[in-house]
mmCIF file of C-alpha atoms in Angstrom:
data_model
loop_
_atom_site.group_PDB
_atom_site.id
_atom_site.type_symbol
_atom_site.label_atom_id
_atom_site.label_comp_id
_atom_site.label_asym_id
_atom_site.label_seq_id
_atom_site.Cartn_x
_atom_site.Cartn_y
_atom_site.Cartn_z
ATOM 1 C CA MET A 1 -76.722 -141.509 -92.387
ATOM 2 C CA ILE A 2 -77.838 -141.645 -96.147
ATOM 3 C CA GLU A 3 -80.558 -138.899 -95.249
ATOM 4 C CA ILE A 4 -78.146 -136.727 -93.605
ATOM 5 C CA SER A 5 -75.940 -137.180 -96.604
ATOM 6 C CA GLU A 6 -78.225 -136.455 -99.130
ATOM 7 C CA SER A 7 -79.472 -133.354 -97.295
ATOM 8 C CA LEU A 8 -75.832 -132.012 -97.100
ATOM 9 C CA ASP A 9 -75.732 -132.592 -100.866
ATOM 10 C CA HIS A 10 -78.668 -130.750 -101.640
ATOM 11 C CA MET A 11 -77.839 -127.657 -99.442
ATOM 12 C CA SER A 12 -78.351 -124.396 -100.479
ATOM 13 C CA GLU A 13 -75.440 -121.483 -101.339
ATOM 14 C CA ASP A 14 -76.081 -120.128 -98.134
ATOM 15 C CA PHE A 15 -75.417 -123.289 -96.561
ATOM 16 C CA ARG A 16 -78.998 -124.141 -95.484
ATOM 17 C CA PHE A 17 -80.843 -127.509 -95.195
ATOM 18 C CA ASP A 18 -83.402 -129.410 -94.150
ATOM 19 C CA LEU A 19 -82.506 -132.104 -91.575
ATOM 20 C CA LYS A 20 -85.223 -134.009 -89.482
ATOM 21 C CA ARG A 21 -85.060 -135.071 -85.931
ATOM 22 C CA TYR A 22 -84.026 -138.853 -85.496
ATOM 23 C CA ASN A 23 -85.139 -141.234 -82.877
ATOM 24 C CA TYR A 24 -81.305 -141.861 -82.052
ATOM 25 C CA ALA A 25 -79.787 -139.391 -80.199
ATOM 26 C CA GLU A 26 -76.255 -139.640 -81.542
ATOM 27 C CA PHE A 27 -77.763 -139.122 -85.008
ATOM 28 C CA ASN A 28 -79.209 -135.612 -83.528
ATOM 29 C CA ILE A 29 -76.006 -134.795 -82.130
ATOM 30 C CA ILE A 30 -74.535 -135.084 -85.525
ATOM 31 C CA VAL A 31 -77.562 -132.742 -86.705
ATOM 32 C CA ASP A 32 -77.178 -130.138 -83.873
ATOM 33 C CA THR A 33 -73.395 -129.842 -84.979
ATOM 34 C CA ILE A 34 -74.027 -129.745 -88.653
ATOM 35 C CA GLU A 35 -76.612 -127.201 -87.914
ATOM 36 C CA ASN A 36 -74.864 -124.911 -85.603
ATOM 37 C CA LEU A 37 -71.464 -124.989 -88.202
ATOM 38 C CA SER A 38 -73.839 -123.661 -91.280
ATOM 39 C CA HIS A 39 -75.468 -121.262 -88.653
ATOM 40 C CA ARG A 40 -71.895 -120.018 -87.889
ATOM 41 C CA LEU A 41 -70.781 -119.818 -91.540
ATOM 42 C CA ARG A 42 -73.966 -118.192 -92.514
ATOM 43 C CA LYS A 43 -72.789 -115.364 -90.054
ATOM 44 C CA VAL A 44 -69.010 -115.284 -90.993
ATOM 45 C CA ILE A 45 -69.722 -115.018 -94.588
ATOM 46 C CA LYS A 46 -72.327 -112.124 -93.978
ATOM 47 C CA GLU A 47 -69.711 -110.439 -92.043
ATOM 48 C CA VAL A 48 -67.611 -110.941 -94.811
ATOM 49 C CA LYS A 49 -69.569 -109.565 -97.448
ATOM 50 C CA LEU A 50 -70.655 -106.695 -95.338
ATOM 51 C CA GLU A 51 -66.616 -105.820 -94.622
ATOM 52 C CA ARG A 52 -66.049 -106.269 -98.764
ATOM 53 C CA SER A 53 -68.835 -104.014 -99.288
ATOM 54 C CA LYS A 54 -67.515 -101.359 -96.964
ATOM 55 C CA MET A 55 -64.456 -101.677 -98.305
ATOM 56 C CA GLU A 56 -65.993 -101.721 -102.358
ATOM 57 C CA GLU A 57 -67.756 -98.088 -101.130
ATOM 58 C CA ILE A 58 -64.382 -96.635 -99.448
ATOM 59 C CA LEU A 59 -62.394 -97.336 -102.769
ATOM 60 C CA LYS A 60 -65.627 -96.283 -104.937
ATOM 61 C CA GLN A 61 -65.151 -92.666 -102.794
ATOM 62 C CA MET A 62 -61.341 -92.158 -103.127
ATOM 63 C CA ASN A 63 -60.027 -89.707 -104.777
ATOM 64 C CA GLU A 64 -56.627 -91.780 -105.275
ATOM 65 C CA GLY A 65 -56.535 -94.211 -107.976
ATOM 66 C CA PHE A 66 -55.981 -97.828 -106.340
ATOM 67 C CA VAL A 67 -55.506 -101.055 -107.619
ATOM 68 C CA LEU A 68 -54.309 -104.638 -106.285
ATOM 69 C CA LEU A 69 -52.587 -107.299 -108.632
ATOM 70 C CA ASP A 70 -52.164 -110.686 -107.975
ATOM 71 C CA LYS A 71 -48.379 -112.276 -108.457
ATOM 72 C CA ASP A 72 -48.699 -112.282 -112.020
ATOM 73 C CA TYR A 73 -49.757 -108.661 -112.417
ATOM 74 C CA ARG A 74 -53.313 -109.481 -113.744
ATOM 75 C CA ILE A 75 -56.278 -107.371 -111.694
ATOM 76 C CA ILE A 76 -58.004 -108.479 -108.631
ATOM 77 C CA SER A 77 -59.733 -104.756 -107.756
ATOM 78 C CA ILE A 78 -59.435 -101.503 -109.412
ATOM 79 C CA ASN A 79 -61.292 -98.562 -108.830
ATOM 80 C CA ALA A 80 -63.180 -95.883 -110.334
ATOM 81 C CA SER A 81 -60.434 -93.357 -109.950
ATOM 82 C CA ALA A 82 -57.734 -95.525 -111.387
ATOM 83 C CA ILE A 83 -59.583 -96.467 -114.368
ATOM 84 C CA LYS A 84 -59.871 -92.973 -114.772
ATOM 85 C CA ILE A 85 -56.245 -91.976 -114.453
ATOM 86 C CA LEU A 86 -55.255 -95.322 -116.215
ATOM 87 C CA GLY A 87 -57.808 -96.145 -118.749
ATOM 88 C CA ASN A 88 -60.338 -98.692 -119.359
ATOM 89 C CA MET A 89 -59.030 -101.833 -117.425
ATOM 90 C CA GLN A 90 -61.173 -104.598 -115.229
ATOM 91 C CA PRO A 91 -60.472 -107.677 -113.342
ATOM 92 C CA ASN A 92 -58.666 -110.463 -114.822
ATOM 93 C CA ASP A 93 -56.890 -107.759 -116.939
ATOM 94 C CA SER A 94 -52.851 -108.090 -117.059
ATOM 95 C CA ILE A 95 -51.859 -104.889 -116.122
ATOM 96 C CA ILE A 96 -48.290 -105.221 -117.834
ATOM 97 C CA ASP A 97 -50.700 -105.202 -121.424
ATOM 98 C CA TYR A 98 -52.263 -101.660 -121.022
ATOM 99 C CA LEU A 99 -49.820 -99.914 -118.853
ATOM 100 C CA TYR A 100 -47.646 -98.049 -121.179
ATOM 101 C CA TYR A 101 -44.981 -96.254 -118.446
ATOM 102 C CA PRO A 102 -42.016 -98.128 -118.288
ATOM 103 C CA ASP A 103 -40.864 -96.571 -114.638
ATOM 104 C CA ILE A 104 -43.893 -98.429 -113.193
ATOM 105 C CA ILE A 105 -43.441 -101.147 -114.948
ATOM 106 C CA ASN A 106 -39.609 -102.118 -114.051
ATOM 107 C CA ALA A 107 -40.860 -101.204 -110.196
ATOM 108 C CA LEU A 108 -43.785 -103.760 -110.640
ATOM 109 C CA LYS A 109 -41.095 -106.566 -111.721
ATOM 110 C CA ASN A 110 -38.208 -105.913 -108.942
ATOM 111 C CA ASP A 111 -38.025 -107.080 -105.343
ATOM 112 C CA ILE A 112 -38.392 -104.285 -103.659
ATOM 113 C CA LEU A 113 -41.518 -103.877 -100.932
ATOM 114 C CA ILE A 114 -42.440 -100.614 -101.196
ATOM 115 C CA GLN A 115 -41.377 -97.722 -103.622
ATOM 116 C CA GLU A 116 -42.620 -94.420 -105.144
ATOM 117 C CA VAL A 117 -42.519 -93.493 -108.815
ATOM 118 C CA THR A 118 -43.687 -89.956 -110.058
ATOM 119 C CA ILE A 119 -45.515 -90.166 -113.330
ATOM 120 C CA LYS A 120 -47.082 -87.686 -115.569
ATOM 121 C CA ILE A 121 -50.367 -89.099 -117.103
ATOM 122 C CA LYS A 122 -51.848 -86.570 -119.634
ATOM 123 C CA HIS A 123 -51.839 -83.144 -117.650
ATOM 124 C CA SER A 124 -51.286 -84.231 -114.286
ATOM 125 C CA ILE A 125 -48.756 -85.507 -112.347
ATOM 126 C CA TYR A 126 -49.286 -88.675 -109.674
ATOM 127 C CA THR A 127 -46.618 -90.118 -107.268
ATOM 128 C CA CYS A 128 -47.538 -93.664 -107.868
ATOM 129 C CA TYR A 129 -47.050 -95.749 -104.430
ATOM 130 C CA ILE A 130 -46.120 -99.332 -104.967
ATOM 131 C CA SER A 131 -46.192 -101.757 -102.231
ATOM 132 C CA LYS A 132 -45.587 -105.677 -102.143
ATOM 133 C CA VAL A 133 -48.387 -107.689 -99.878
ATOM 134 C CA ASP A 134 -49.666 -111.454 -99.389
ATOM 135 C CA LEU A 135 -51.871 -111.336 -102.368
ATOM 136 C CA GLY A 136 -49.860 -109.540 -104.743
ATOM 137 C CA THR A 137 -48.876 -106.034 -105.133
ATOM 138 C CA THR A 138 -51.299 -102.634 -104.715
ATOM 139 C CA LEU A 139 -50.891 -99.527 -106.346
ATOM 140 C CA LEU A 140 -51.657 -96.323 -105.113
ATOM 141 C CA PHE A 141 -51.940 -93.401 -107.423
ATOM 142 C CA VAL A 142 -52.343 -89.801 -106.123
ATOM 143 C CA ASP A 143 -52.425 -86.793 -107.720
ATOM 144 C CA VAL A 144 -49.906 -83.882 -106.777
ATOM 145 C CA THR A 145 -50.273 -81.882 -109.814
ATOM 146 C CA ALA A 146 -50.871 -78.752 -107.211
ATOM 147 C CA ALA A 147 -48.047 -80.009 -104.791
ATOM 148 C CA LYS A 148 -45.629 -79.671 -107.456
ATOM 149 C CA LYS A 149 -47.385 -76.709 -108.858
ATOM 150 C CA ALA A 150 -46.703 -74.540 -106.003
ATOM 151 C CA GLU A 151 -43.431 -76.464 -105.170
ATOM 152 C CA LYS A 152 -42.716 -75.058 -109.088
ATOM 153 C CA MET A 153 -44.169 -71.542 -108.011
ATOM 154 C CA ARG A 154 -41.923 -70.869 -104.367
ATOM 155 C CA SER A 155 -38.537 -71.998 -106.312
ATOM 156 C CA GLU A 156 -39.141 -69.372 -109.011
ATOM 157 C CA PHE A 157 -40.674 -66.748 -106.610
ATOM 158 C CA PHE A 158 -37.370 -67.130 -104.435
ATOM 159 C CA SER A 159 -35.185 -67.176 -107.433
ATOM 160 C CA ASN A 160 -36.827 -64.163 -108.882
ATOM 161 C CA VAL A 161 -36.130 -62.633 -105.457
ATOM 162 C CA SER A 162 -32.957 -63.103 -105.225
ATOM 163 C CA HIS A 163 -32.278 -61.939 -108.670
ATOM 164 C CA GLU A 164 -34.060 -58.939 -107.820
ATOM 165 C CA LEU A 165 -32.092 -58.101 -104.881
ATOM 166 C CA LYS A 166 -28.993 -58.738 -106.403
ATOM 167 C CA THR A 167 -29.072 -56.015 -109.005
ATOM 168 C CA PRO A 168 -29.406 -53.330 -106.577
ATOM 169 C CA MET A 169 -27.155 -55.227 -104.260
ATOM 170 C CA THR A 170 -24.220 -54.899 -106.604
ATOM 171 C CA SER A 171 -24.780 -51.299 -107.642
ATOM 172 C CA ILE A 172 -24.556 -50.068 -103.651
ATOM 173 C CA ARG A 173 -21.889 -52.436 -103.372
ATOM 174 C CA GLY A 174 -20.010 -50.389 -106.535
ATOM 175 C CA TYR A 175 -20.822 -47.423 -105.389
ATOM 176 C CA SER A 176 -19.933 -47.757 -101.400
ATOM 177 C CA ASP A 177 -16.545 -49.468 -102.522
ATOM 178 C CA LEU A 178 -15.484 -46.583 -104.552
ATOM 179 C CA LEU A 179 -16.635 -43.806 -101.900
ATOM 180 C CA ALA A 180 -14.984 -45.525 -99.264
ATOM 181 C CA GLN A 181 -11.595 -46.276 -101.102
ATOM 182 C CA GLY A 182 -11.277 -42.720 -102.032
ATOM 183 C CA LEU A 183 -11.471 -43.448 -105.565
ATOM 184 C CA VAL A 184 -14.015 -40.480 -106.618
ATOM 185 C CA LYS A 185 -12.774 -37.090 -105.573
ATOM 186 C CA ASP A 186 -15.233 -34.878 -107.142
ATOM 187 C CA GLU A 187 -17.960 -33.839 -104.927
ATOM 188 C CA GLU A 188 -20.412 -34.015 -107.244
ATOM 189 C CA ARG A 189 -20.082 -36.973 -108.397
ATOM 190 C CA GLN A 190 -20.022 -38.224 -104.746
ATOM 191 C CA LYS A 191 -23.143 -36.712 -104.324
ATOM 192 C CA GLU A 192 -24.413 -38.288 -107.394
ATOM 193 C CA MET A 193 -22.774 -41.799 -105.667
ATOM 194 C CA LEU A 194 -24.880 -41.292 -102.474
ATOM 195 C CA LEU A 195 -28.246 -40.165 -104.773
ATOM 196 C CA LYS A 196 -27.758 -43.790 -106.617
ATOM 197 C CA ILE A 197 -26.851 -45.653 -103.555
ATOM 198 C CA GLN A 198 -30.058 -44.365 -102.079
ATOM 199 C CA ASN A 199 -32.759 -44.851 -104.635
ATOM 200 C CA GLU A 200 -31.384 -48.225 -104.974
ATOM 201 C CA VAL A 201 -32.256 -48.445 -100.790
ATOM 202 C CA ASN A 202 -35.384 -47.432 -101.551
ATOM 203 C CA SER A 203 -35.997 -49.653 -104.639
ATOM 204 C CA MET A 204 -35.258 -52.468 -102.391
ATOM 205 C CA SER A 205 -37.180 -51.301 -99.281
ATOM 206 C CA GLY A 206 -40.404 -51.349 -101.518
ATOM 207 C CA LEU A 207 -39.656 -54.650 -102.848
ATOM 208 C CA ILE A 208 -39.016 -56.018 -99.539
ATOM 209 C CA ASN A 209 -42.380 -54.160 -98.117
ATOM 210 C CA ASP A 210 -44.268 -55.859 -101.415
ATOM 211 C CA ILE A 211 -42.921 -59.320 -100.707
ATOM 212 C CA LEU A 212 -43.914 -58.774 -97.380
ATOM 213 C CA LEU A 213 -47.568 -57.814 -98.104
ATOM 214 C CA LEU A 214 -47.875 -60.315 -100.627
ATOM 215 C CA SER A 215 -46.800 -62.919 -98.379
ATOM 216 C CA ARG A 216 -49.814 -61.895 -95.434
ATOM 217 C CA ILE A 217 -52.333 -61.643 -98.324
ATOM 218 C CA GLU A 218 -51.449 -65.274 -99.517
ATOM 219 C CA SER A 219 -51.240 -66.399 -96.180
ATOM 220 C CA MET A 220 -54.620 -65.275 -94.559
ATOM 221 C CA ASP A 221 -53.615 -65.774 -91.083
ATOM 222 C CA VAL A 222 -53.080 -62.222 -90.253
ATOM 223 C CA GLU A 223 -56.166 -60.605 -89.014
ATOM 224 C CA VAL A 224 -57.369 -57.459 -90.535
ATOM 225 C CA ASP A 225 -59.777 -54.491 -89.179
ATOM 226 C CA MET A 226 -62.942 -54.015 -91.759
ATOM 227 C CA MET A 227 -64.352 -50.129 -91.523
ATOM 228 C CA PRO A 228 -66.245 -48.580 -93.642
ATOM 229 C CA MET A 229 -64.625 -46.166 -96.077
ATOM 230 C CA LYS A 230 -65.601 -43.376 -98.362
ATOM 231 C CA MET A 231 -64.082 -44.452 -101.502
ATOM 232 C CA LYS A 232 -63.950 -40.709 -103.271
ATOM 233 C CA SER A 233 -61.377 -39.678 -100.143
ATOM 234 C CA LEU A 234 -59.472 -42.629 -100.771
ATOM 235 C CA VAL A 235 -58.959 -42.094 -104.592
ATOM 236 C CA ASP A 236 -58.247 -38.749 -103.539
ATOM 237 C CA GLU A 237 -55.643 -39.928 -101.540
ATOM 238 C CA VAL A 238 -54.135 -41.976 -104.219
ATOM 239 C CA LEU A 239 -53.974 -39.435 -106.750
ATOM 240 C CA GLU A 240 -52.208 -37.303 -104.467
ATOM 241 C CA SER A 241 -49.506 -39.383 -104.286
ATOM 242 C CA TYR A 242 -49.022 -39.231 -107.628
ATOM 243 C CA GLU A 243 -49.582 -35.334 -108.403
ATOM 244 C CA VAL A 244 -45.910 -34.927 -109.284
ATOM 245 C CA GLU A 245 -46.077 -37.808 -112.323
ATOM 246 C CA ILE A 246 -49.796 -36.448 -113.458
ATOM 247 C CA ILE A 247 -48.527 -32.555 -113.843
ATOM 248 C CA GLU A 248 -45.221 -34.071 -115.141
ATOM 249 C CA HIS A 249 -47.197 -35.703 -118.069
ATOM 250 C CA ASP A 250 -50.027 -33.884 -118.347
ATOM 251 C CA ILE A 251 -52.401 -36.686 -117.666
ATOM 252 C CA THR A 252 -56.013 -35.654 -116.881
ATOM 253 C CA ILE A 253 -57.916 -37.793 -113.989
ATOM 254 C CA HIS A 254 -61.575 -38.220 -114.702
ATOM 255 C CA LYS A 255 -63.693 -39.303 -111.633
ATOM 256 C CA ASP A 256 -67.229 -38.565 -111.879
ATOM 257 C CA PHE A 257 -68.720 -41.031 -109.845
ATOM 258 C CA ASP A 258 -70.906 -40.793 -106.846
ATOM 259 C CA ASP A 259 -69.339 -41.373 -103.724
ATOM 260 C CA MET A 260 -70.232 -44.612 -101.876
ATOM 261 C CA VAL A 261 -68.994 -46.190 -98.725
ATOM 262 C CA TYR A 262 -67.564 -49.633 -98.700
ATOM 263 C CA ILE A 263 -66.638 -51.766 -95.868
ATOM 264 C CA GLY A 264 -62.797 -53.332 -96.012
ATOM 265 C CA ASN A 265 -59.047 -52.987 -94.551
ATOM 266 C CA HIS A 266 -58.486 -49.349 -95.359
ATOM 267 C CA GLN A 267 -54.684 -50.484 -95.748
ATOM 268 C CA GLN A 268 -55.539 -53.142 -98.295
ATOM 269 C CA ILE A 269 -58.219 -50.955 -100.092
ATOM 270 C CA TYR A 270 -55.657 -48.144 -100.447
ATOM 271 C CA THR A 271 -52.617 -50.346 -102.105
ATOM 272 C CA LEU A 272 -55.035 -52.112 -104.200
ATOM 273 C CA LEU A 273 -55.858 -48.350 -105.748
ATOM 274 C CA ASN A 274 -52.555 -47.654 -105.436
ATOM 275 C CA ASN A 275 -51.250 -50.401 -107.353
ATOM 276 C CA VAL A 276 -54.105 -49.852 -110.015
ATOM 277 C CA ILE A 277 -54.178 -46.622 -110.620
ATOM 278 C CA GLY A 278 -50.341 -45.928 -110.444
ATOM 279 C CA ASN A 279 -50.151 -48.302 -113.447
ATOM 280 C CA ALA A 280 -52.768 -46.554 -115.494
ATOM 281 C CA ILE A 281 -50.381 -42.875 -114.850
ATOM 282 C CA LYS A 282 -46.957 -44.237 -114.928
ATOM 283 C CA TYR A 283 -47.600 -46.594 -118.187
ATOM 284 C CA ASN A 284 -49.573 -43.668 -120.199
ATOM 285 C CA LYS A 285 -48.754 -41.736 -122.789
ATOM 286 C CA GLU A 286 -48.295 -37.966 -122.735
ATOM 287 C CA HIS A 287 -51.434 -35.894 -122.312
ATOM 288 C CA GLY A 288 -52.982 -38.955 -121.452
ATOM 289 C CA HIS A 289 -56.384 -39.710 -119.641
ATOM 290 C CA VAL A 290 -57.401 -41.852 -116.472
ATOM 291 C CA TYR A 291 -60.804 -42.952 -116.227
ATOM 292 C CA ILE A 292 -61.712 -43.785 -112.721
ATOM 293 C CA ASP A 293 -65.409 -45.362 -112.440
ATOM 294 C CA ILE A 294 -66.564 -47.063 -108.441
ATOM 295 C CA GLU A 295 -70.172 -47.788 -108.185
ATOM 296 C CA GLU A 296 -72.474 -50.100 -105.699
ATOM 297 C CA GLN A 297 -73.519 -53.267 -107.395
ATOM 298 C CA GLY A 298 -75.837 -54.358 -104.930
ATOM 299 C CA GLN A 299 -73.427 -56.025 -101.977
ATOM 300 C CA ALA A 300 -71.002 -55.552 -103.985
ATOM 301 C CA MET A 301 -68.406 -52.663 -104.914
ATOM 302 C CA LYS A 302 -67.340 -52.214 -108.786
ATOM 303 C CA VAL A 303 -64.152 -50.661 -109.560
ATOM 304 C CA VAL A 304 -63.313 -49.862 -112.779
ATOM 305 C CA VAL A 305 -59.897 -47.774 -114.257
ATOM 306 C CA ARG A 306 -59.567 -47.373 -117.733
ATOM 307 C CA ASP A 307 -56.503 -45.522 -119.172
ATOM 308 C CA THR A 308 -55.264 -44.375 -122.624
ATOM 309 C CA GLY A 309 -51.850 -45.558 -122.099
ATOM 310 C CA ILE A 310 -49.238 -47.906 -123.883
ATOM 311 C CA GLY A 311 -51.543 -50.886 -123.534
ATOM 312 C CA ILE A 312 -50.385 -54.593 -123.091
ATOM 313 C CA PRO A 313 -49.345 -56.818 -125.693
ATOM 314 C CA LEU A 314 -52.130 -60.135 -126.435
ATOM 315 C CA ALA A 315 -49.288 -61.969 -125.448
ATOM 316 C CA ASP A 316 -48.650 -60.960 -121.892
ATOM 317 C CA GLN A 317 -52.003 -60.396 -120.894
ATOM 318 C CA ALA A 318 -52.632 -63.716 -119.941
ATOM 319 C CA ARG A 319 -49.281 -63.383 -117.519
ATOM 320 C CA VAL A 320 -49.338 -59.516 -115.935
ATOM 321 C CA PHE A 321 -50.881 -61.109 -112.893
ATOM 322 C CA GLU A 322 -47.557 -63.047 -112.206
ATOM 323 C CA ARG A 323 -45.557 -62.327 -109.918
ATOM 324 C CA PHE A 324 -42.322 -60.193 -110.818
ATOM 325 C CA TYR A 325 -44.030 -60.490 -114.574
ATOM 326 C CA ARG A 326 -42.850 -57.451 -116.401
ATOM 327 C CA VAL A 327 -44.295 -56.758 -120.280
ATOM 328 C CA ASP A 328 -41.076 -54.544 -120.960
ATOM 329 C CA LYS A 329 -38.647 -55.046 -118.257
ATOM 330 C CA GLY A 330 -36.476 -51.791 -119.231
ATOM 331 C CA ARG A 331 -39.647 -49.007 -118.738
ATOM 332 C CA SER A 332 -40.974 -50.986 -115.620
ATOM 333 C CA LYS A 333 -37.554 -50.350 -114.030
ATOM 334 C CA ALA A 334 -37.378 -47.005 -114.963
ATOM 335 C CA ARG A 335 -40.603 -46.079 -113.801
ATOM 336 C CA GLY A 336 -39.866 -47.712 -110.650
ATOM 337 C CA GLY A 337 -41.739 -51.168 -110.527
ATOM 338 C CA THR A 338 -41.317 -54.138 -108.673
ATOM 339 C CA GLY A 339 -43.380 -56.313 -110.702
ATOM 340 C CA LEU A 340 -45.311 -57.264 -107.818
ATOM 341 C CA GLY A 341 -48.061 -54.821 -107.945
ATOM 342 C CA LEU A 342 -50.854 -56.805 -109.985
ATOM 343 C CA ALA A 343 -49.949 -59.957 -108.176
ATOM 344 C CA ILE A 344 -50.946 -58.103 -104.607
ATOM 345 C CA VAL A 345 -54.261 -56.819 -106.568
ATOM 346 C CA LYS A 346 -55.157 -60.006 -107.759
ATOM 347 C CA HIS A 347 -54.451 -61.606 -104.324
ATOM 348 C CA THR A 348 -56.781 -58.789 -102.677
ATOM 349 C CA VAL A 349 -59.586 -59.392 -104.817
ATOM 350 C CA SER A 350 -59.466 -63.097 -104.408
ATOM 351 C CA LEU A 351 -59.054 -62.506 -100.262
ATOM 352 C CA TYR A 352 -62.307 -60.521 -100.720
ATOM 353 C CA LYS A 353 -64.079 -63.037 -103.056
ATOM 354 C CA GLY A 354 -64.204 -60.857 -105.765
ATOM 355 C CA THR A 355 -63.100 -61.142 -109.563
ATOM 356 C CA ILE A 356 -61.185 -59.147 -111.824
ATOM 357 C CA ARG A 357 -60.912 -58.496 -115.585
ATOM 358 C CA LEU A 358 -58.364 -57.194 -117.288
ATOM 359 C CA ASN A 359 -58.991 -55.654 -120.988
ATOM 360 C CA SER A 360 -55.847 -54.043 -123.198
ATOM 361 C CA GLU A 361 -55.280 -52.961 -126.700
ATOM 362 C CA LEU A 362 -51.457 -51.962 -127.670
ATOM 363 C CA ASP A 363 -51.222 -48.380 -128.180
ATOM 364 C CA LYS A 364 -54.554 -47.853 -127.201
ATOM 365 C CA GLY A 365 -55.055 -48.538 -123.089
ATOM 366 C CA THR A 366 -56.101 -50.943 -120.644
ATOM 367 C CA THR A 367 -59.481 -51.373 -118.301
ATOM 368 C CA ILE A 368 -59.170 -53.441 -115.607
ATOM 369 C CA GLU A 369 -62.333 -53.995 -113.309
ATOM 370 C CA MET A 370 -63.036 -55.740 -110.171
ATOM 371 C CA THR A 371 -65.932 -56.394 -108.582
ATOM 372 C CA MET A 372 -65.815 -57.100 -104.657
ATOM 373 C CA PRO A 373 -68.161 -58.439 -102.125
ATOM 374 C CA GLN A 374 -68.878 -56.122 -98.785
ATOM 375 C CA GLN A 375 -66.875 -57.311 -96.108
ATOM 376 C CA THR A 376 -68.212 -57.552 -92.518
ATOM 377 C CA LEU A 377 -67.760 -55.223 -89.936
ATOM 378 C CA LYS A 378 -66.409 -57.134 -86.238
ATOM 379 C CA GLN A 379 -68.939 -57.641 -83.755
ATOM 380 C CA ALA A 380 -67.683 -55.957 -80.579
#
């Protein structure tokens, strides 16, 4: 028994030891039992280490920040994402000493089992899920910046839509009430009011169509037919719709480019060109010029539209592709803009996996350059 005891005292860290066989069956039973226990212990420890290794690898690969605290708020485990979010913290550090966010500290100290705290850290927004567990407390930091931004954009979008529709609706209601009550007797004045109602209806119709088009482009859930298009013919089709404005303001159009065939959706590319070329005409000066160049660039099409118009102030250039953003609201309204044209252009270019670049100088003009890869014809 003394030999067995001494062997157990010199047991290795993985529960290995040397025990010889004895002439007494009772001793050998003890030796066999100890060896079986040792084997089972090694097996359990190996399984625990494997599970721990798996857990550490999962935590390491997580984009979310994970922290496990003991009952005294000392860190038991923290992954790389959490260190990146919160700063350089290590196991055994007290998170209370390092954390600068009162909302999280207050949540840690109360007795609620599961909580959510949304905080801003640097330039990102995180939701911290705090859960009380047997070991202590877990904190899971999830980056919700994109979701919050999308939520804000949706809110602003609906607010802008409501505002844009409210103005024509107010005009239509006012004019129609006057006409319905017979308060306007003069026939010319009546015709004038009816014409204004018609213009406001057309304005609302254009706005709604643009909103629906933008929604379809953004959702990308509508399958569109791709077909070969001759770009010179498409540009001529766009210019034909602006013939009155071109003549009225004596705009000279320059389109001396070689014709090329582009594979895309006719309606989408027409709308894109209509918005870009239309802006170059509408926001030009009297006797101004519009330069249109389209060329093949490898397996892509490059479109450049340049004008000699009023230009865009530097402070506004970063925002002109936003929905409903207008550089000069009064002038845009007067020229029939919905504030969605360049947003539609940007989303269409993005849909086609292309790039867009704007360069503008106040009172000198604007250049918009777009490059879009050729699309694929649908196989029959």
